[in-house]
Tab-separated table of C-alpha atoms in Angstrom:
chain	number	residue	atom	x	y	z
C	1	UNK	CA	17.223	-135.724	77.188
C	2	UNK	CA	18.706	-133.378	79.978
C	3	UNK	CA	20.315	-130.157	79.404
C	4	UNK	CA	23.609	-129.384	80.003
C	5	UNK	CA	24.542	-126.296	78.523
C	6	UNK	CA	20.976	-124.292	78.250
C	7	UNK	CA	18.901	-123.289	80.497
C	8	UNK	CA	16.079	-120.951	80.817
C	9	UNK	CA	17.099	-117.622	78.611
C	10	UNK	CA	19.864	-119.627	76.356
C	11	UNK	CA	23.327	-120.589	78.020
C	12	UNK	CA	24.634	-118.312	80.857
C	13	UNK	CA	27.742	-119.026	83.236
C	14	UNK	CA	31.056	-117.578	84.943
C	15	UNK	CA	33.385	-116.553	82.466
C	16	UNK	CA	36.193	-118.868	81.759
C	17	UNK	CA	34.457	-121.696	84.430
C	18	UNK	CA	31.778	-124.044	83.414
C	19	UNK	CA	30.188	-123.214	80.278
C	20	UNK	CA	31.093	-119.565	79.679
C	21	UNK	CA	34.748	-120.311	77.682
C	22	UNK	CA	36.499	-119.379	74.577
C	23	UNK	CA	36.049	-123.109	73.549
C	24	UNK	CA	31.903	-124.393	74.849
C	25	UNK	CA	31.635	-120.724	72.182
C	26	UNK	CA	33.950	-121.883	69.585
C	27	UNK	CA	31.629	-125.750	70.018
C	28	UNK	CA	28.011	-123.714	69.772
C	29	UNK	CA	28.654	-122.065	66.681
C	30	UNK	CA	29.283	-125.029	65.146
C	31	UNK	CA	27.023	-126.276	66.506
C	32	UNK	CA	24.174	-124.178	66.140
C	33	UNK	CA	25.092	-122.842	62.909
C	34	UNK	CA	25.185	-126.498	60.985
C	35	UNK	CA	21.267	-126.810	62.301
C	36	UNK	CA	20.995	-123.858	60.878
C	37	UNK	CA	22.922	-125.211	57.576
C	38	UNK	CA	19.354	-124.764	55.150
C	39	UNK	CA	18.481	-125.147	51.867
C	40	UNK	CA	21.402	-124.031	49.102
C	41	UNK	CA	21.571	-120.149	50.054
C	42	UNK	CA	24.753	-118.634	51.217
C	43	UNK	CA	23.987	-118.862	54.869
C	44	UNK	CA	24.267	-115.772	57.625
C	45	UNK	CA	24.749	-115.318	61.170
C	46	UNK	CA	24.145	-111.735	63.322
C	47	UNK	CA	26.297	-111.569	66.767
C	48	UNK	CA	26.068	-108.613	69.050
C	49	UNK	CA	26.513	-108.327	72.524
C	50	UNK	CA	26.749	-106.237	76.030
C	51	UNK	CA	29.379	-104.417	77.414
C	52	UNK	CA	31.478	-106.804	79.698
C	53	UNK	CA	35.683	-107.455	79.172
C	54	UNK	CA	34.635	-111.216	78.574
C	55	UNK	CA	32.394	-110.208	74.198
C	56	UNK	CA	35.427	-109.515	73.355
C	57	UNK	CA	36.467	-113.332	73.782
C	58	UNK	CA	33.036	-114.508	73.547
C	59	UNK	CA	32.829	-112.598	69.731
C	60	UNK	CA	35.737	-114.319	68.496
C	61	UNK	CA	35.143	-117.803	69.348
C	62	UNK	CA	31.605	-117.742	67.957
C	63	UNK	CA	32.636	-115.881	64.823
C	64	UNK	CA	35.890	-118.815	64.581
C	65	UNK	CA	33.074	-121.835	65.057
C	66	UNK	CA	30.188	-120.153	62.582
C	67	UNK	CA	32.675	-119.505	59.250
C	68	UNK	CA	34.103	-122.767	60.203
C	69	UNK	CA	30.916	-124.752	59.290
C	70	UNK	CA	30.515	-122.577	56.296
C	71	UNK	CA	28.379	-119.411	58.080
C	72	UNK	CA	28.629	-115.958	57.379
C	73	UNK	CA	29.060	-113.779	59.953
C	74	UNK	CA	27.680	-110.148	61.034
C	75	UNK	CA	28.881	-108.092	64.070
C	76	UNK	CA	26.929	-104.931	65.461
C	77	UNK	CA	29.063	-104.473	68.697
C	78	UNK	CA	27.393	-103.345	71.434
C	79	UNK	CA	23.431	-104.027	70.958
C	80	UNK	CA	20.482	-104.345	73.071
C	81	UNK	CA	19.444	-108.131	72.759
C	82	UNK	CA	15.902	-106.957	70.674
C	83	UNK	CA	18.099	-104.914	68.361
C	84	UNK	CA	19.800	-108.783	67.268
C	85	UNK	CA	16.241	-110.029	67.467
C	86	UNK	CA	15.200	-107.449	64.707
C	87	UNK	CA	18.233	-106.888	62.780
C	88	UNK	CA	18.206	-111.073	62.829
C	89	UNK	CA	14.467	-110.255	60.825
C	90	UNK	CA	15.355	-107.804	58.704
C	91	UNK	CA	18.749	-109.208	57.866
C	92	UNK	CA	17.605	-112.295	56.000
C	93	UNK	CA	19.900	-113.733	58.486
C	94	UNK	CA	19.388	-118.124	58.824
C	95	UNK	CA	20.550	-117.278	63.434
C	96	UNK	CA	21.228	-114.289	65.930
C	97	UNK	CA	23.659	-114.310	68.891
C	98	UNK	CA	23.234	-112.305	71.506
C	99	UNK	CA	26.602	-113.153	74.328
C	100	UNK	CA	25.097	-110.867	77.156
C	101	UNK	CA	24.282	-112.098	80.919
C	102	UNK	CA	21.234	-109.584	81.318
C	103	UNK	CA	20.961	-108.380	84.388
C	104	UNK	CA	24.424	-110.687	86.201
C	105	UNK	CA	27.777	-108.929	87.224
C	106	UNK	CA	30.115	-108.366	84.722
C	107	UNK	CA	31.697	-111.674	85.347
C	108	UNK	CA	29.100	-113.593	84.335
C	109	UNK	CA	28.194	-114.139	80.726
C	110	UNK	CA	25.626	-116.176	78.443
C	111	UNK	CA	24.627	-116.558	74.336
C	112	UNK	CA	20.971	-116.161	73.040
C	113	UNK	CA	19.542	-117.809	70.640
C	114	UNK	CA	17.534	-116.670	67.498
C	115	UNK	CA	16.217	-118.037	64.772
C	116	UNK	CA	15.291	-116.089	61.711
C	117	UNK	CA	12.251	-115.506	62.884
C	118	UNK	CA	12.949	-113.208	65.451
C	119	UNK	CA	12.340	-115.517	68.433
C	120	UNK	CA	13.988	-117.387	70.748
C	121	UNK	CA	14.284	-121.103	69.786
C	122	UNK	CA	12.252	-123.645	70.808
C	123	UNK	CA	12.942	-126.549	72.636
C	124	UNK	CA	13.035	-129.406	69.823
C	125	UNK	CA	16.423	-126.568	68.140
C	126	UNK	CA	18.580	-125.918	72.073
C	127	UNK	CA	18.006	-129.575	72.532
C	128	UNK	CA	19.241	-130.549	68.770
C	129	UNK	CA	22.322	-128.357	69.628
C	130	UNK	CA	23.289	-129.205	72.660
C	131	UNK	CA	23.536	-132.792	70.856
C	132	UNK	CA	25.205	-131.764	68.030
C	133	UNK	CA	27.546	-130.366	70.994
C	134	UNK	CA	28.478	-133.274	71.984
C	135	UNK	CA	29.310	-135.060	68.931
C	136	UNK	CA	32.268	-134.325	66.381
C	137	UNK	CA	31.950	-130.902	64.592
C	138	UNK	CA	30.602	-131.059	60.787
C	139	UNK	CA	33.174	-128.263	59.030
C	140	UNK	CA	33.037	-127.011	55.737
C	141	UNK	CA	35.673	-127.656	52.374
C	142	UNK	CA	38.229	-125.224	52.558
C	143	UNK	CA	36.161	-123.660	49.854
C	144	UNK	CA	32.892	-122.759	51.274
C	145	UNK	CA	34.844	-121.769	55.150
C	146	UNK	CA	32.672	-118.273	56.088
C	147	UNK	CA	33.200	-114.370	56.250
C	148	UNK	CA	33.198	-111.899	58.696
C	149	UNK	CA	32.176	-108.318	58.460
C	150	UNK	CA	31.403	-105.717	60.921
C	151	UNK	CA	28.254	-103.491	59.883
C	152	UNK	CA	28.686	-99.840	61.031
C	153	UNK	CA	24.756	-98.869	60.877
C	154	UNK	CA	23.395	-101.661	62.932
C	155	UNK	CA	23.044	-98.539	66.352
C	156	UNK	CA	20.631	-96.542	63.023
C	157	UNK	CA	18.611	-99.578	62.460
C	158	UNK	CA	17.682	-99.689	65.756
C	159	UNK	CA	16.679	-96.330	66.451
C	160	UNK	CA	14.663	-95.814	63.431
C	161	UNK	CA	13.423	-99.269	64.743
C	162	UNK	CA	12.045	-98.399	68.508
C	163	UNK	CA	10.691	-94.646	67.194
C	164	UNK	CA	8.284	-96.741	64.343
C	165	UNK	CA	6.783	-97.629	68.026
C	166	UNK	CA	5.531	-94.254	68.906
C	167	UNK	CA	2.693	-92.853	66.557
C	168	UNK	CA	4.221	-89.833	63.728
C	169	UNK	CA	2.917	-87.033	65.275
C	170	UNK	CA	3.877	-87.852	69.239
C	171	UNK	CA	6.499	-85.534	70.121
C	172	UNK	CA	8.188	-85.361	73.780
C	173	UNK	CA	8.836	-81.480	73.440
C	174	UNK	CA	8.996	-80.726	77.429
C	175	UNK	CA	9.497	-84.058	78.548
C	176	UNK	CA	12.783	-84.344	80.441
C	177	UNK	CA	14.181	-87.807	81.275
C	178	UNK	CA	16.292	-89.391	82.913
C	179	UNK	CA	17.775	-92.297	81.619
C	180	UNK	CA	19.847	-95.476	83.147
C	181	UNK	CA	21.953	-97.895	80.156
C	182	UNK	CA	23.351	-99.986	83.607
C	183	UNK	CA	26.489	-99.171	81.493
C	184	UNK	CA	25.448	-101.924	79.669
C	185	UNK	CA	24.368	-102.541	75.753
C	186	UNK	CA	21.851	-99.793	75.212
C	187	UNK	CA	23.818	-97.259	76.424
C	188	UNK	CA	23.378	-95.217	73.302
C	189	UNK	CA	20.903	-96.249	71.441
C	190	UNK	CA	18.323	-95.717	74.598
C	191	UNK	CA	19.275	-91.906	74.389
C	192	UNK	CA	19.819	-90.978	71.595
C	193	UNK	CA	15.725	-92.880	70.436
C	194	UNK	CA	13.810	-90.595	73.492
C	195	UNK	CA	15.684	-87.233	72.640
C	196	UNK	CA	15.181	-87.410	68.866
C	197	UNK	CA	11.449	-87.544	69.873
C	198	UNK	CA	12.038	-84.683	71.803
C	199	UNK	CA	12.831	-84.909	75.580
C	200	UNK	CA	15.614	-82.874	77.347
C	201	UNK	CA	17.294	-85.942	78.627
C	202	UNK	CA	20.011	-86.885	81.598
C	203	UNK	CA	21.935	-89.771	81.365
C	204	UNK	CA	23.442	-92.228	84.338
C	205	UNK	CA	24.710	-95.741	83.904
C	206	UNK	CA	26.726	-94.753	79.836
C	207	UNK	CA	30.080	-95.159	80.297
C	208	UNK	CA	30.712	-98.937	80.170
C	209	UNK	CA	34.540	-100.013	80.638
C	210	UNK	CA	34.166	-103.835	80.655
C	211	UNK	CA	33.750	-104.329	84.213
C	212	UNK	CA	30.783	-101.820	85.602
C	213	UNK	CA	28.355	-103.541	83.566
C	214	UNK	CA	24.759	-103.426	86.181
C	215	UNK	CA	27.062	-102.144	89.004
C	216	UNK	CA	25.092	-100.051	91.662
C	217	UNK	CA	22.723	-98.559	88.275
C	218	UNK	CA	20.702	-99.896	86.167
C	219	UNK	CA	16.941	-101.956	87.278
C	220	UNK	CA	17.582	-104.016	89.341
C	221	UNK	CA	20.072	-101.193	91.396
C	222	UNK	CA	17.512	-98.068	91.636
C	223	UNK	CA	19.041	-96.125	94.265
C	224	UNK	CA	21.296	-93.573	91.992
C	225	UNK	CA	17.839	-92.852	88.903
C	226	UNK	CA	15.841	-92.512	92.338
C	227	UNK	CA	18.109	-89.113	93.405
C	228	UNK	CA	19.391	-87.704	90.231
C	229	UNK	CA	15.068	-88.030	88.373
C	230	UNK	CA	13.968	-85.666	92.533
C	231	UNK	CA	18.031	-83.768	92.042
C	232	UNK	CA	17.351	-82.557	88.717
C	233	UNK	CA	13.823	-82.308	88.686
C	234	UNK	CA	13.228	-84.326	86.041
C	235	UNK	CA	9.526	-85.982	85.133
C	236	UNK	CA	10.129	-89.321	84.798
C	237	UNK	CA	13.476	-92.044	85.163
C	238	UNK	CA	13.943	-94.310	82.848
C	239	UNK	CA	15.962	-98.140	84.359
C	240	UNK	CA	17.554	-100.663	81.703
C	241	UNK	CA	18.769	-104.023	82.310
C	242	UNK	CA	23.067	-105.233	80.948
C	243	UNK	CA	21.148	-105.903	77.923
C	244	UNK	CA	18.175	-103.851	77.891
C	245	UNK	CA	15.780	-106.501	77.220
C	246	UNK	CA	13.972	-104.866	81.042
C	247	UNK	CA	12.396	-101.411	81.890
C	248	UNK	CA	11.433	-100.097	85.210
C	249	UNK	CA	10.453	-96.580	85.715
C	250	UNK	CA	11.015	-94.104	88.517
C	251	UNK	CA	7.965	-91.116	88.888
C	252	UNK	CA	9.114	-87.760	89.476
C	253	UNK	CA	8.881	-87.775	93.125
C	254	UNK	CA	11.747	-90.660	92.867
C	255	UNK	CA	8.902	-93.754	93.511
C	256	UNK	CA	10.071	-96.998	91.188
C	257	UNK	CA	7.025	-98.457	89.212
C	258	UNK	CA	7.347	-102.169	88.646
C	259	UNK	CA	6.790	-104.383	85.279
C	260	UNK	CA	2.966	-104.998	87.045
C	261	UNK	CA	2.348	-101.543	86.631
C	262	UNK	CA	3.453	-100.518	82.987
C	263	UNK	CA	1.730	-103.415	81.916
C	264	UNK	CA	-1.490	-102.062	83.865
C	265	UNK	CA	-0.523	-98.340	81.885
C	266	UNK	CA	-0.186	-99.907	78.097
C	267	UNK	CA	-2.912	-102.560	78.319
C	268	UNK	CA	-5.573	-99.568	79.117
C	269	UNK	CA	-3.926	-97.221	77.024
C	270	UNK	CA	-4.457	-99.927	73.877
C	271	UNK	CA	-7.549	-100.896	74.786
C	272	UNK	CA	-8.553	-97.738	74.530
C	273	UNK	CA	-7.477	-97.856	70.426
C	274	UNK	CA	-8.966	-100.960	70.402
C	275	UNK	CA	-5.549	-102.373	69.537
C	276	UNK	CA	-5.765	-104.717	73.025
C	277	UNK	CA	-5.486	-108.512	71.427
C	278	UNK	CA	-6.299	-112.688	73.759
C	279	UNK	CA	-8.717	-109.951	75.659
C	280	UNK	CA	-6.145	-108.834	78.243
C	281	UNK	CA	-2.655	-109.051	79.554
C	282	UNK	CA	0.367	-112.575	80.375
C	283	UNK	CA	2.856	-112.306	82.553
C	284	UNK	CA	3.820	-115.172	85.308
C	285	UNK	CA	3.024	-116.500	88.759
C	286	UNK	CA	5.148	-113.992	90.480
C	287	UNK	CA	3.076	-110.434	89.093
C	288	UNK	CA	1.248	-109.153	92.281
C	289	UNK	CA	-2.807	-110.274	92.730
C	290	UNK	CA	-3.356	-106.437	92.504
C	291	UNK	CA	-2.742	-106.169	89.218
C	292	UNK	CA	-4.983	-109.583	88.429
C	293	UNK	CA	-7.618	-107.803	90.270
C	294	UNK	CA	-7.816	-104.386	88.278
C	295	UNK	CA	-7.354	-106.113	85.010
C	296	UNK	CA	-10.490	-107.769	85.814
C	297	UNK	CA	-12.127	-104.949	88.041
C	298	UNK	CA	-10.862	-104.016	83.410
C	299	UNK	CA	-12.998	-106.447	82.346
C	300	UNK	CA	-9.504	-107.771	81.151
C	301	UNK	CA	-7.734	-110.971	81.851
C	302	UNK	CA	-4.531	-112.566	83.405
C	303	UNK	CA	-3.562	-115.298	82.493
C	304	UNK	CA	-0.596	-116.343	84.571
C	305	UNK	CA	2.156	-118.994	83.111
C	306	UNK	CA	5.914	-119.579	84.585
C	307	UNK	CA	8.409	-117.663	85.802
C	308	UNK	CA	10.377	-116.397	82.660
C	309	UNK	CA	10.115	-114.007	79.430
C	310	UNK	CA	10.106	-117.136	77.519
C	311	UNK	CA	7.027	-118.734	79.428
C	312	UNK	CA	4.943	-115.416	78.552
C	313	UNK	CA	5.815	-115.304	75.205
C	314	UNK	CA	4.749	-118.845	73.838
C	315	UNK	CA	1.723	-117.996	76.074
C	316	UNK	CA	1.315	-114.722	74.336
C	317	UNK	CA	1.621	-116.274	70.729
C	318	UNK	CA	-0.548	-119.147	71.613
C	319	UNK	CA	-3.215	-117.316	72.646
C	320	UNK	CA	-3.582	-113.703	70.137
C	321	UNK	CA	-2.022	-112.209	73.280
C	322	UNK	CA	0.083	-108.519	72.190
C	323	UNK	CA	1.304	-107.914	75.821
C	324	UNK	CA	3.202	-109.451	77.948
C	325	UNK	CA	5.631	-109.243	81.145
C	326	UNK	CA	7.369	-109.326	83.912
C	327	UNK	CA	6.970	-107.872	87.351
C	328	UNK	CA	10.835	-107.567	86.813
C	329	UNK	CA	10.993	-105.567	84.253
C	330	UNK	CA	10.756	-107.240	80.904
C	331	UNK	CA	7.731	-105.650	78.931
C	332	UNK	CA	6.661	-107.684	75.160
C	333	UNK	CA	4.659	-105.776	73.488
C	334	UNK	CA	4.798	-108.464	69.960
C	335	UNK	CA	3.831	-104.511	67.457
C	336	UNK	CA	6.725	-104.121	67.571
C	337	UNK	CA	8.930	-106.106	69.397
C	338	UNK	CA	9.382	-110.615	68.462
C	339	UNK	CA	11.066	-110.714	72.823
C	340	UNK	CA	11.478	-108.059	75.681
C	341	UNK	CA	12.496	-104.681	74.467
C	342	UNK	CA	12.891	-102.073	77.339
C	343	UNK	CA	13.923	-98.839	75.028
C	344	UNK	CA	10.351	-99.666	72.515
C	345	UNK	CA	8.217	-100.003	76.254
C	346	UNK	CA	10.006	-97.393	77.412
C	347	UNK	CA	8.746	-95.023	74.193
C	348	UNK	CA	4.647	-96.600	74.581
C	349	UNK	CA	4.786	-95.445	79.342
C	350	UNK	CA	6.581	-91.863	77.136
C	351	UNK	CA	3.702	-91.560	75.007
C	352	UNK	CA	0.704	-92.424	77.747
C	353	UNK	CA	2.656	-89.548	79.767
C	354	UNK	CA	2.127	-86.775	76.770
C	355	UNK	CA	-0.459	-88.028	76.300
C	356	UNK	CA	-2.415	-88.434	79.497
C	357	UNK	CA	-1.379	-84.373	79.775
C	358	UNK	CA	-0.451	-86.176	83.997
C	359	UNK	CA	2.087	-86.490	85.922
C	360	UNK	CA	4.494	-89.739	86.052
C	361	UNK	CA	3.154	-90.301	90.235
C	362	UNK	CA	-1.006	-90.063	88.749
C	363	UNK	CA	-0.461	-92.115	85.763
C	364	UNK	CA	1.655	-94.648	86.464
C	365	UNK	CA	0.729	-96.245	89.648
C	366	UNK	CA	-2.600	-97.505	88.576
C	367	UNK	CA	-3.811	-100.251	91.607
C	368	UNK	CA	-2.729	-100.753	95.491
C	369	UNK	CA	-0.431	-103.896	95.231
C	370	UNK	CA	-2.130	-106.482	97.646
C	371	UNK	CA	1.298	-107.072	100.747
C	372	UNK	CA	3.372	-109.678	98.749
C	373	UNK	CA	6.932	-111.532	100.179
C	374	UNK	CA	9.059	-113.740	98.828
C	375	UNK	CA	11.981	-115.348	100.547
C	376	UNK	CA	14.982	-117.357	99.370
C	377	UNK	CA	16.249	-121.185	101.280
C	378	UNK	CA	19.124	-122.163	100.425
C	379	UNK	CA	19.836	-126.041	100.789
C	380	UNK	CA	22.933	-128.046	100.214
C	381	UNK	CA	21.468	-131.081	98.890
C	382	UNK	CA	19.124	-133.468	98.536
C	383	UNK	CA	14.554	-132.790	98.093
C	384	UNK	CA	13.230	-130.470	100.770
C	385	UNK	CA	9.831	-129.991	98.933
C	386	UNK	CA	9.252	-133.457	98.716
C	387	UNK	CA	9.563	-134.142	102.780
C	388	UNK	CA	6.556	-134.805	104.457
C	389	UNK	CA	6.638	-131.700	106.910
C	390	UNK	CA	7.531	-129.384	104.296
C	391	UNK	CA	4.708	-130.601	102.457
C	392	UNK	CA	1.544	-130.583	105.717
C	393	UNK	CA	3.000	-126.598	106.333
C	394	UNK	CA	2.340	-125.725	102.201
C	395	UNK	CA	-1.882	-127.081	102.484
C	396	UNK	CA	-1.648	-125.534	105.965
C	397	UNK	CA	-0.517	-121.899	104.349
C	398	UNK	CA	-2.544	-122.735	101.166
C	399	UNK	CA	-5.711	-123.682	103.900
C	400	UNK	CA	-4.829	-120.692	105.152
C	401	UNK	CA	-4.621	-118.210	102.524
C	402	UNK	CA	-7.820	-120.064	100.345
C	403	UNK	CA	-9.973	-116.429	99.370
C	404	UNK	CA	-7.927	-114.108	100.695
C	405	UNK	CA	-4.606	-114.709	98.512
C	406	UNK	CA	-2.096	-116.818	96.436
C	407	UNK	CA	1.955	-118.863	97.298
C	408	UNK	CA	3.946	-119.863	95.272
C	409	UNK	CA	6.908	-122.297	96.210
C	410	UNK	CA	9.791	-122.668	93.760
C	411	UNK	CA	13.078	-124.068	93.476
C	412	UNK	CA	15.282	-121.201	91.252
C	413	UNK	CA	16.842	-122.800	88.085
C	414	UNK	CA	20.272	-121.821	88.467
C	415	UNK	CA	21.010	-121.579	92.001
C	416	UNK	CA	20.061	-124.287	95.480
C	417	UNK	CA	18.108	-122.220	96.349
C	418	UNK	CA	13.532	-122.731	97.282
C	419	UNK	CA	12.140	-119.446	96.591
C	420	UNK	CA	8.990	-118.915	98.994
C	421	UNK	CA	5.725	-116.244	97.688
C	422	UNK	CA	2.746	-115.319	99.526
C	423	UNK	CA	1.128	-112.507	98.919
C	424	UNK	CA	-2.707	-111.389	100.386
C	425	UNK	CA	-4.388	-108.816	101.889
C	426	UNK	CA	-3.059	-109.412	105.916
C	427	UNK	CA	0.690	-107.996	105.948
C	428	UNK	CA	0.834	-109.952	109.072
C	429	UNK	CA	-1.146	-113.521	107.503
C	430	UNK	CA	1.530	-113.556	104.775
C	431	UNK	CA	5.085	-113.068	106.499
C	432	UNK	CA	4.068	-115.618	108.631
C	433	UNK	CA	2.913	-118.754	106.539
C	434	UNK	CA	5.907	-117.508	104.491
C	435	UNK	CA	8.297	-117.780	107.876
C	436	UNK	CA	5.824	-120.668	108.485
C	437	UNK	CA	7.397	-122.493	104.651
C	438	UNK	CA	11.004	-121.070	105.083
C	439	UNK	CA	11.757	-122.860	108.377
C	440	UNK	CA	9.821	-126.282	107.745
C	441	UNK	CA	12.815	-126.357	104.222
C	442	UNK	CA	15.322	-125.699	106.190
C	443	UNK	CA	15.004	-128.574	108.622
C	444	UNK	CA	14.074	-130.494	106.026
C	445	UNK	CA	17.604	-129.878	104.240
């Protein structure tokens, strides 16, 4: 069945256009609520959101949908995506909903769904909900309509939970940390958790107004954090995205540290404690070849998946891994969370910094990345990757890079773009290969 609503990470789009409208949100509440009405207990859904202006509209519409089919609703207000996954499980809810478009600008919004175990829904569940969205809703009898309430202690519950990822005898005293919350969902909880563990905290991106989420701050816009870390003489900078499931770090010199380096740091520390499972790390095809070589040199493996933290998580669960993530900053640490959690990952990085006694610039740059180049080619229609000339150029490129690097070419899942990525030991060769493929795609398109 073709998907009309769900993409690679829930339902996402521009607000009041396409699938992100109040009308569709209400239908999602009705369809997902009906799908998870299982058993004869009183059913419950937890709904959280980030700080987008449209969150009010989407929340109200979802509440109407869920209550109309007989499901009780618990609203948390602004909280990170991983907090909703946690509370869904801890509060014995049948379903969790996060209203967020992650790192996208405020004009976009989205709906992420979690099952009662706190994990994102399976393909089967999403397809079942898709089918219900096209059907007439099955409404509850008048006396069985659900109730809605807002809980006030959700932030405290989450802060307490994430602090459990750090040993009880460890304190962050003496660390000066700049925390950038992207004016997003973690603007209260992330600085509080780090401060409660003893660090001196300087904050940016903690004044959401509904329209400034991710604007010139956060994990996809590091300039403000880099400047502030250097200005403050801080030990480290922490950058989250709008829903706080991503983490990018800045060292004391203002240099960015991506998800590949963070996975290396966390995995090695866990192996030292004999806590690393699966014999390595799970990442996507976009992770740098330098990470793969580094892990191999340490006797560990790097298993690659398609792009998307959902695919990483599926492989982790199937293979018994407990560390995985993406170069873009999704960090999945299954010992502590059921989905990517930027705050948990930040606490693990800070703990490693304290334990090692090293500067961030010493500890966090574990390997030298090989030259990597990614370019996007926009096209108006057709399937340019099926063109014979494009195939020939790709084959030549693969031949050039054999034994020296990698080539990853994929259509975007959300835009009419072909993404061309190559990496290898020779930067000039990498650039030449990428440009040749991009030129061939443009001609074919």
